[in-house]
Amino acid sequence: MNAREDILGRIAARLNRSPENAARARERIREWIDARRAGPRPEVGDDLAANFVRRACALSSTVETVGRLDEVPPAVARYLAGIAVAPAAVCTPQVAELAWAGAGVRVEARAARDEDLVGITGCFCAIADTGTLMLCSSRASPAAVSLLPETHVAIVPVSHIVPFMEEAWALVRRELGALPRAVNFVSGPSRTGDIEQTIVLGAHGPYRVHIVLVREV
Amino acid sequence: MDFKARAQASLADAGLQSKLASIKGKFVDMRAAAVRELPNFEAMREAGSGVRDAVLGDLDVWLEEFERNATARGATVLWARDGAEICRHVIEIARRHGVTKATKSKSMLSEEADLNAALTAAGIQPVETDLGEYILQINDNEAPSHIIAPVMHKTKDEVSDLFARVHQRPRKTEITEMAREAREMLRAHFVSAQMGISGGNFLIAETGSAALVTNEGNGRMVTTLPRVHVVITGIEKVIPTLEDLCLLLRLLTRSATGQTISNYVSVLTGARAAGELDGPEHTYFILVDNGRAGLVGTDFALMLRCIRCGACMNHCPVYQAVGGHAYGWVYPGPMGSVLTPLFVGIEKALDLPYANTLCNQCGVVCPVKIPLPELLRKLREREVERRLRPLAERLALKLWAWVAARPALYAAGTKLAVRYLRWLARGRTTIPVLAAVPAWTEGRDFPAPEGRTFRELYAEGRS
Ligand code: SF4
């Protein structure tokens, strides 16, 4: 017997499956999936942006707020100058259209490479509850841009902040239909606590996550 | 697997003891702080265990649902009855795609299967990329001592020495420097491996996805950069919907490390889409039984709720005293003491159901409300039923039962015993050494009785 039939068969026997109760089980799981019941959640308050910023900073992201989208490239240029990193970045095609050259930031829209030092991305949405960015992979948003470089800069419109991860999934269902290949939730720079349970920032992913919040898009 | 002998060695290991003492309470405090923030954490535990039970009650049908949705998105779903079948699948996949190097993010199933040894034998280089697992691998494939903090038993200095020796670079003393050195070493592997192997914290039936929780980013690397991605998980890891994922994540990260969310949560579905610039071209799921199917529908099905957070071991006084290696297999602490006998055979792990105090610290913190002490007690019962306890213990209990069934004899016997113990105490309130059970009084004193039995006192009170 092949492994699949064997394993499923043994589970079915343990559950005393008959054709009738298997049919009922299938109905039950349909209902469960369709109901999409959300469990108990933490408190998040009314001011989602404020909560998002507080949580993101608590997880060692840095946040700057600007008024409009065209203020983003100069803000990023200032940030990179402030941490003494050259203004050259790989970016997702999604954000390549901003006036980077005018602000003195050289960007290349492509997949990330090992030697890239800065990665600039947009985000599908952001989550107030945990200060988290939700990145959805696509042609316009390759996954490794937020992963390989030491510095990750993310552009987040305030209007894209949702209260909880549940709303983020609802937004995916509404706007994308199916899940993209990779959904990555990012909550601050990568870190490890493996040596003596002492947490240090910068494990395999970025050392810095800088979020530029945009009030009006 | 002799827990007693290993535990004694651990207790005698001064280095390990000072390490255990220094981190004791760290995880406990972090979890407590995270839980205090949430007035409804108990409601979450209740809901979380409800979700897990709903899945386990219809596990066959949920697995079929997962398989259908994963396949529809272009992933290949394979099944493995045991560790050997896991290894066979992975090696076959590697050969099919011309793989010579595989980067791995932490997978307990790969430990169950001893996958690294099998890959190496097949000429495929496995590279562990979780910092802790990497440290163990370059230290001659040492075993992990904790399910989420695998090198909990090592000091910073030991890691410094190890890195200097293996990396052939100047010895680092700061943890940030060591982490950077490991990052540099592993980066080269991340970008050159053709295959990534990961575990899966959850499988989402509704979408056919794997959810992966990491802090270091290595999980994202191995599931993004190589051409082939293989997910290896237990069949019990399936959950219904993305909403259920939200709930279980809240429980998992708070219980494990006190984090509100881990740094990275990746939900991975299918393979690279047309036009995408990165991501694996081939995605495989290996769904593993290895002892799990046999627990469905039994008293021990509750154990399958486990989401591998590690809270039970962090809070266990026995684990805190002896560390993870004493438990002898992949899973330590209370959850390991239940799983190991069930997975490898109760007769091969006779000590483990006794490697605890039944104090229920584990049961109180378990985010999915597994009654661990109750399951441990059931395993003890099984050992007795199957006559697996030592002969002396069985005879002693038989003798006691025989005496207890004869009230006059029992009364006379206990009367004699308390008077003897009273005499032994010689006026003190405790007895330091009992010749009949010297091991028992090695670590504690026996409280001396007052001189008369309960039955005598009771009779006196009545008259
Ligand atoms: S048994 Fe409970 S506490 Fe222990 S690892 Fe599993 S889920 Fe966590």
PDB file of N, CA and C in Angstrom, chain B residues 352-418:
ATOM      1  N   LEU B 352      11.015   8.091  31.102  1.00  0.00           N
ATOM      2  CA  LEU B 352      10.507   9.427  30.775  1.00  0.00           C
ATOM      3  C   LEU B 352       9.173   9.794  31.428  1.00  0.00           C
ATOM      4  N   PRO B 353       8.195   8.875  31.481  1.00  0.00           N
ATOM      5  CA  PRO B 353       6.943   9.276  32.151  1.00  0.00           C
ATOM      6  C   PRO B 353       7.149   9.619  33.635  1.00  0.00           C
ATOM      7  N   TYR B 354       8.318   9.255  34.170  1.00  0.00           N
ATOM      8  CA  TYR B 354       8.624   9.566  35.570  1.00  0.00           C
ATOM      9  C   TYR B 354       9.567  10.771  35.695  1.00  0.00           C
ATOM     10  N   ALA B 355       9.980  11.321  34.548  1.00  0.00           N
ATOM     11  CA  ALA B 355      10.968  12.408  34.566  1.00  0.00           C
ATOM     12  C   ALA B 355      10.280  13.748  34.783  1.00  0.00           C
ATOM     13  N   ASN B 356       9.464  13.820  35.809  1.00  0.00           N
ATOM     14  CA  ASN B 356       8.708  15.046  36.077  1.00  0.00           C
ATOM     15  C   ASN B 356       8.143  14.921  37.470  1.00  0.00           C
ATOM     16  N   THR B 357       7.555  16.019  37.955  1.00  0.00           N
ATOM     17  CA  THR B 357       7.009  15.965  39.315  1.00  0.00           C
ATOM     18  C   THR B 357       5.485  15.999  39.312  1.00  0.00           C
ATOM     19  N   LEU B 358       4.867  16.014  38.120  1.00  0.00           N
ATOM     20  CA  LEU B 358       3.410  16.134  37.982  1.00  0.00           C
ATOM     21  C   LEU B 358       2.903  17.399  38.680  1.00  0.00           C
ATOM     22  N   CYS B 359       3.737  18.445  38.693  1.00  0.00           N
ATOM     23  CA  CYS B 359       3.348  19.667  39.406  1.00  0.00           C
ATOM     24  C   CYS B 359       2.378  20.511  38.582  1.00  0.00           C
ATOM     25  N   ASN B 360       2.235  20.169  37.311  1.00  0.00           N
ATOM     26  CA  ASN B 360       1.282  20.841  36.418  1.00  0.00           C
ATOM     27  C   ASN B 360       1.659  22.266  36.015  1.00  0.00           C
ATOM     28  N   GLN B 361       2.909  22.660  36.219  1.00  0.00           N
ATOM     29  CA  GLN B 361       3.354  23.940  35.657  1.00  0.00           C
ATOM     30  C   GLN B 361       3.172  23.912  34.139  1.00  0.00           C
ATOM     31  N   CYS B 362       3.498  22.772  33.542  1.00  0.00           N
ATOM     32  CA  CYS B 362       3.405  22.649  32.077  1.00  0.00           C
ATOM     33  C   CYS B 362       1.957  22.763  31.616  1.00  0.00           C
ATOM     34  N   GLY B 363       1.063  22.078  32.338  1.00  0.00           N
ATOM     35  CA  GLY B 363      -0.343  22.112  31.947  1.00  0.00           C
ATOM     36  C   GLY B 363      -0.928  23.513  32.038  1.00  0.00           C
ATOM     37  N   VAL B 364      -0.443  24.291  33.014  1.00  0.00           N
ATOM     38  CA  VAL B 364      -0.972  25.632  33.213  1.00  0.00           C
ATOM     39  C   VAL B 364      -0.538  26.579  32.091  1.00  0.00           C
ATOM     40  N   VAL B 365       0.676  26.388  31.571  1.00  0.00           N
ATOM     41  CA  VAL B 365       1.155  27.333  30.555  1.00  0.00           C
ATOM     42  C   VAL B 365       0.898  26.875  29.123  1.00  0.00           C
ATOM     43  N   CYS B 366       0.617  25.616  28.923  1.00  0.00           N
ATOM     44  CA  CYS B 366       0.462  25.121  27.545  1.00  0.00           C
ATOM     45  C   CYS B 366      -0.606  25.933  26.805  1.00  0.00           C
ATOM     46  N   PRO B 367      -0.237  26.569  25.689  1.00  0.00           N
ATOM     47  CA  PRO B 367      -1.176  27.464  25.005  1.00  0.00           C
ATOM     48  C   PRO B 367      -2.372  26.737  24.392  1.00  0.00           C
ATOM     49  N   VAL B 368      -2.251  25.435  24.189  1.00  0.00           N
ATOM     50  CA  VAL B 368      -3.394  24.696  23.641  1.00  0.00           C
ATOM     51  C   VAL B 368      -3.955  23.715  24.677  1.00  0.00           C
ATOM     52  N   LYS B 369      -3.671  24.028  25.940  1.00  0.00           N
ATOM     53  CA  LYS B 369      -4.282  23.334  27.070  1.00  0.00           C
ATOM     54  C   LYS B 369      -4.146  21.821  27.034  1.00  0.00           C
ATOM     55  N   ILE B 370      -2.956  21.339  26.707  1.00  0.00           N
ATOM     56  CA  ILE B 370      -2.733  19.892  26.768  1.00  0.00           C
ATOM     57  C   ILE B 370      -2.525  19.514  28.237  1.00  0.00           C
ATOM     58  N   PRO B 371      -3.324  18.578  28.747  1.00  0.00           N
ATOM     59  CA  PRO B 371      -3.156  18.183  30.157  1.00  0.00           C
ATOM     60  C   PRO B 371      -1.955  17.253  30.290  1.00  0.00           C
ATOM     61  N   LEU B 372      -0.759  17.824  30.212  1.00  0.00           N
ATOM     62  CA  LEU B 372       0.451  16.997  30.168  1.00  0.00           C
ATOM     63  C   LEU B 372       0.591  16.045  31.363  1.00  0.00           C
ATOM     64  N   PRO B 373       0.350  16.524  32.612  1.00  0.00           N
ATOM     65  CA  PRO B 373       0.491  15.594  33.729  1.00  0.00           C
ATOM     66  C   PRO B 373      -0.453  14.396  33.617  1.00  0.00           C
ATOM     67  N   GLU B 374      -1.653  14.655  33.115  1.00  0.00           N
ATOM     68  CA  GLU B 374      -2.601  13.552  32.977  1.00  0.00           C
ATOM     69  C   GLU B 374      -2.080  12.523  31.969  1.00  0.00           C
ATOM     70  N   LEU B 375      -1.501  13.005  30.876  1.00  0.00           N
ATOM     71  CA  LEU B 375      -0.976  12.090  29.870  1.00  0.00           C
ATOM     72  C   LEU B 375       0.235  11.325  30.408  1.00  0.00           C
ATOM     73  N   LEU B 376       1.057  12.026  31.212  1.00  0.00           N
ATOM     74  CA  LEU B 376       2.209  11.349  31.806  1.00  0.00           C
ATOM     75  C   LEU B 376       1.747  10.242  32.756  1.00  0.00           C
ATOM     76  N   ARG B 377       0.691  10.548  33.504  1.00  0.00           N
ATOM     77  CA  ARG B 377       0.154   9.551  34.433  1.00  0.00           C
ATOM     78  C   ARG B 377      -0.395   8.350  33.657  1.00  0.00           C
ATOM     79  N   LYS B 378      -1.056   8.625  32.539  1.00  0.00           N
ATOM     80  CA  LYS B 378      -1.589   7.525  31.705  1.00  0.00           C
ATOM     81  C   LYS B 378      -0.456   6.634  31.186  1.00  0.00           C
ATOM     82  N   LEU B 379       0.664   7.273  30.835  1.00  0.00           N
ATOM     83  CA  LEU B 379       1.799   6.473  30.354  1.00  0.00           C
ATOM     84  C   LEU B 379       2.355   5.613  31.484  1.00  0.00           C
ATOM     85  N   ARG B 380       2.386   6.176  32.707  1.00  0.00           N
ATOM     86  CA  ARG B 380       2.841   5.382  33.854  1.00  0.00           C
ATOM     87  C   ARG B 380       1.920   4.169  34.034  1.00  0.00           C
ATOM     88  N   GLU B 381       0.605   4.424  33.889  1.00  0.00           N
ATOM     89  CA  GLU B 381      -0.356   3.320  34.013  1.00  0.00           C
ATOM     90  C   GLU B 381      -0.069   2.236  32.989  1.00  0.00           C
ATOM     91  N   ARG B 382       0.217   2.682  31.772  1.00  0.00           N
ATOM     92  CA  ARG B 382       0.508   1.711  30.708  1.00  0.00           C
ATOM     93  C   ARG B 382       1.695   0.844  31.046  1.00  0.00           C
ATOM     94  N   GLU B 383       2.717   1.478  31.621  1.00  0.00           N
ATOM     95  CA  GLU B 383       3.906   0.700  31.975  1.00  0.00           C
ATOM     96  C   GLU B 383       3.543  -0.373  32.983  1.00  0.00           C
ATOM     97  N   VAL B 384       2.663   0.004  33.927  1.00  0.00           N
ATOM     98  CA  VAL B 384       2.254  -0.958  34.940  1.00  0.00           C
ATOM     99  C   VAL B 384       1.422  -2.066  34.300  1.00  0.00           C
ATOM    100  N   GLU B 385       0.445  -1.668  33.463  1.00  0.00           N
ATOM    101  CA  GLU B 385      -0.417  -2.660  32.825  1.00  0.00           C
ATOM    102  C   GLU B 385       0.384  -3.643  31.979  1.00  0.00           C
ATOM    103  N   ARG B 386       1.397  -3.113  31.308  1.00  0.00           N
ATOM    104  CA  ARG B 386       2.183  -3.995  30.436  1.00  0.00           C
ATOM    105  C   ARG B 386       3.358  -4.628  31.183  1.00  0.00           C
ATOM    106  N   ARG B 387       3.317  -4.537  32.497  1.00  0.00           N
ATOM    107  CA  ARG B 387       4.314  -5.169  33.362  1.00  0.00           C
ATOM    108  C   ARG B 387       5.731  -4.772  32.964  1.00  0.00           C
ATOM    109  N   LEU B 388       5.908  -3.484  32.685  1.00  0.00           N
ATOM    110  CA  LEU B 388       7.214  -3.001  32.266  1.00  0.00           C
ATOM    111  C   LEU B 388       8.012  -2.393  33.420  1.00  0.00           C
ATOM    112  N   ARG B 389       7.379  -2.302  34.609  1.00  0.00           N
ATOM    113  CA  ARG B 389       8.107  -1.737  35.747  1.00  0.00           C
ATOM    114  C   ARG B 389       9.108  -2.758  36.280  1.00  0.00           C
ATOM    115  N   PRO B 390      10.138  -2.320  36.990  1.00  0.00           N
ATOM    116  CA  PRO B 390      11.145  -3.264  37.512  1.00  0.00           C
ATOM    117  C   PRO B 390      10.518  -4.296  38.451  1.00  0.00           C
ATOM    118  N   LEU B 391      11.098  -5.478  38.478  1.00  0.00           N
ATOM    119  CA  LEU B 391      10.553  -6.583  39.256  1.00  0.00           C
ATOM    120  C   LEU B 391      10.398  -6.210  40.728  1.00  0.00           C
ATOM    121  N   ALA B 392      11.406  -5.578  41.311  1.00  0.00           N
ATOM    122  CA  ALA B 392      11.359  -5.235  42.739  1.00  0.00           C
ATOM    123  C   ALA B 392      10.158  -4.340  43.032  1.00  0.00           C
ATOM    124  N   GLU B 393       9.931  -3.370  42.132  1.00  0.00           N
ATOM    125  CA  GLU B 393       8.807  -2.461  42.337  1.00  0.00           C
ATOM    126  C   GLU B 393       7.488  -3.223  42.255  1.00  0.00           C
ATOM    127  N   ARG B 394       7.394  -4.129  41.254  1.00  0.00           N
ATOM    128  CA  ARG B 394       6.141  -4.884  41.105  1.00  0.00           C
ATOM    129  C   ARG B 394       5.898  -5.759  42.317  1.00  0.00           C
ATOM    130  N   LEU B 395       6.948  -6.427  42.814  1.00  0.00           N
ATOM    131  CA  LEU B 395       6.795  -7.302  43.979  1.00  0.00           C
ATOM    132  C   LEU B 395       6.406  -6.495  45.204  1.00  0.00           C
ATOM    133  N   ALA B 396       7.065  -5.347  45.386  1.00  0.00           N
ATOM    134  CA  ALA B 396       6.786  -4.515  46.553  1.00  0.00           C
ATOM    135  C   ALA B 396       5.325  -4.081  46.548  1.00  0.00           C
ATOM    136  N   LEU B 397       4.824  -3.694  45.362  1.00  0.00           N
ATOM    137  CA  LEU B 397       3.432  -3.251  45.281  1.00  0.00           C
ATOM    138  C   LEU B 397       2.477  -4.417  45.536  1.00  0.00           C
ATOM    139  N   LYS B 398       2.855  -5.600  45.031  1.00  0.00           N
ATOM    140  CA  LYS B 398       2.033  -6.798  45.263  1.00  0.00           C
ATOM    141  C   LYS B 398       1.921  -7.080  46.751  1.00  0.00           C
ATOM    142  N   LEU B 399       3.084  -7.017  47.410  1.00  0.00           N
ATOM    143  CA  LEU B 399       3.138  -7.279  48.843  1.00  0.00           C
ATOM    144  C   LEU B 399       2.261  -6.267  49.582  1.00  0.00           C
ATOM    145  N   TRP B 400       2.424  -4.990  49.189  1.00  0.00           N
ATOM    146  CA  TRP B 400       1.654  -3.939  49.855  1.00  0.00           C
ATOM    147  C   TRP B 400       0.149  -4.199  49.670  1.00  0.00           C
ATOM    148  N   ALA B 401      -0.243  -4.580  48.435  1.00  0.00           N
ATOM    149  CA  ALA B 401      -1.657  -4.827  48.155  1.00  0.00           C
ATOM    150  C   ALA B 401      -2.173  -5.985  49.013  1.00  0.00           C
ATOM    151  N   TRP B 402      -1.327  -6.995  49.167  1.00  0.00           N
ATOM    152  CA  TRP B 402      -1.720  -8.167  49.939  1.00  0.00           C
ATOM    153  C   TRP B 402      -1.961  -7.777  51.400  1.00  0.00           C
ATOM    154  N   VAL B 403      -1.044  -6.967  51.915  1.00  0.00           N
ATOM    155  CA  VAL B 403      -1.167  -6.535  53.313  1.00  0.00           C
ATOM    156  C   VAL B 403      -2.372  -5.605  53.479  1.00  0.00           C
ATOM    157  N   ALA B 404      -2.520  -4.680  52.516  1.00  0.00           N
ATOM    158  CA  ALA B 404      -3.583  -3.681  52.642  1.00  0.00           C
ATOM    159  C   ALA B 404      -4.960  -4.323  52.599  1.00  0.00           C
ATOM    160  N   ALA B 405      -5.043  -5.502  51.963  1.00  0.00           N
ATOM    161  CA  ALA B 405      -6.340  -6.169  51.878  1.00  0.00           C
ATOM    162  C   ALA B 405      -6.676  -6.917  53.177  1.00  0.00           C
ATOM    163  N   ARG B 406      -5.755  -6.901  54.165  1.00  0.00           N
ATOM    164  CA  ARG B 406      -5.988  -7.592  55.449  1.00  0.00           C
ATOM    165  C   ARG B 406      -5.897  -6.561  56.575  1.00  0.00           C
ATOM    166  N   PRO B 407      -7.045  -5.992  56.965  1.00  0.00           N
ATOM    167  CA  PRO B 407      -7.057  -4.847  57.887  1.00  0.00           C
ATOM    168  C   PRO B 407      -6.279  -5.079  59.185  1.00  0.00           C
ATOM    169  N   ALA B 408      -6.401  -6.244  59.781  1.00  0.00           N
ATOM    170  CA  ALA B 408      -5.730  -6.477  61.062  1.00  0.00           C
ATOM    171  C   ALA B 408      -4.221  -6.449  60.882  1.00  0.00           C
ATOM    172  N   LEU B 409      -3.782  -7.123  59.827  1.00  0.00           N
ATOM    173  CA  LEU B 409      -2.362  -7.177  59.537  1.00  0.00           C
ATOM    174  C   LEU B 409      -1.835  -5.777  59.216  1.00  0.00           C
ATOM    175  N   TYR B 410      -2.631  -5.044  58.430  1.00  0.00           N
ATOM    176  CA  TYR B 410      -2.249  -3.693  58.031  1.00  0.00           C
ATOM    177  C   TYR B 410      -2.075  -2.813  59.266  1.00  0.00           C
ATOM    178  N   ALA B 411      -3.065  -2.881  60.184  1.00  0.00           N
ATOM    179  CA  ALA B 411      -3.024  -2.049  61.392  1.00  0.00           C
ATOM    180  C   ALA B 411      -1.794  -2.391  62.224  1.00  0.00           C
ATOM    181  N   ALA B 412      -1.546  -3.683  62.389  1.00  0.00           N
ATOM    182  CA  ALA B 412      -0.400  -4.103  63.191  1.00  0.00           C
ATOM    183  C   ALA B 412       0.898  -3.655  62.537  1.00  0.00           C
ATOM    184  N   GLY B 413       0.959  -3.833  61.228  1.00  0.00           N
ATOM    185  CA  GLY B 413       2.174  -3.492  60.475  1.00  0.00           C
ATOM    186  C   GLY B 413       2.499  -2.015  60.578  1.00  0.00           C
ATOM    187  N   THR B 414       1.500  -1.162  60.349  1.00  0.00           N
ATOM    188  CA  THR B 414       1.762   0.279  60.363  1.00  0.00           C
ATOM    189  C   THR B 414       2.115   0.738  61.778  1.00  0.00           C
ATOM    190  N   LYS B 415       1.460   0.123  62.775  1.00  0.00           N
ATOM    191  CA  LYS B 415       1.752   0.463  64.165  1.00  0.00           C
ATOM    192  C   LYS B 415       3.227   0.224  64.474  1.00  0.00           C
ATOM    193  N   LEU B 416       3.671  -0.932  64.038  1.00  0.00           N
ATOM    194  CA  LEU B 416       5.060  -1.301  64.242  1.00  0.00           C
ATOM    195  C   LEU B 416       5.984  -0.328  63.504  1.00  0.00           C
ATOM    196  N   ALA B 417       5.587  -0.020  62.265  1.00  0.00           N
ATOM    197  CA  ALA B 417       6.452   0.813  61.413  1.00  0.00           C
ATOM    198  C   ALA B 417       6.647   2.204  62.002  1.00  0.00           C
ATOM    199  N   VAL B 418       5.546   2.843  62.444  1.00  0.00           N
ATOM    200  CA  VAL B 418       5.715   4.209  62.958  1.00  0.00           C
ATOM    201  C   VAL B 418       6.547   4.214  64.243  1.00  0.00           C
TER     202      VAL B 418
END
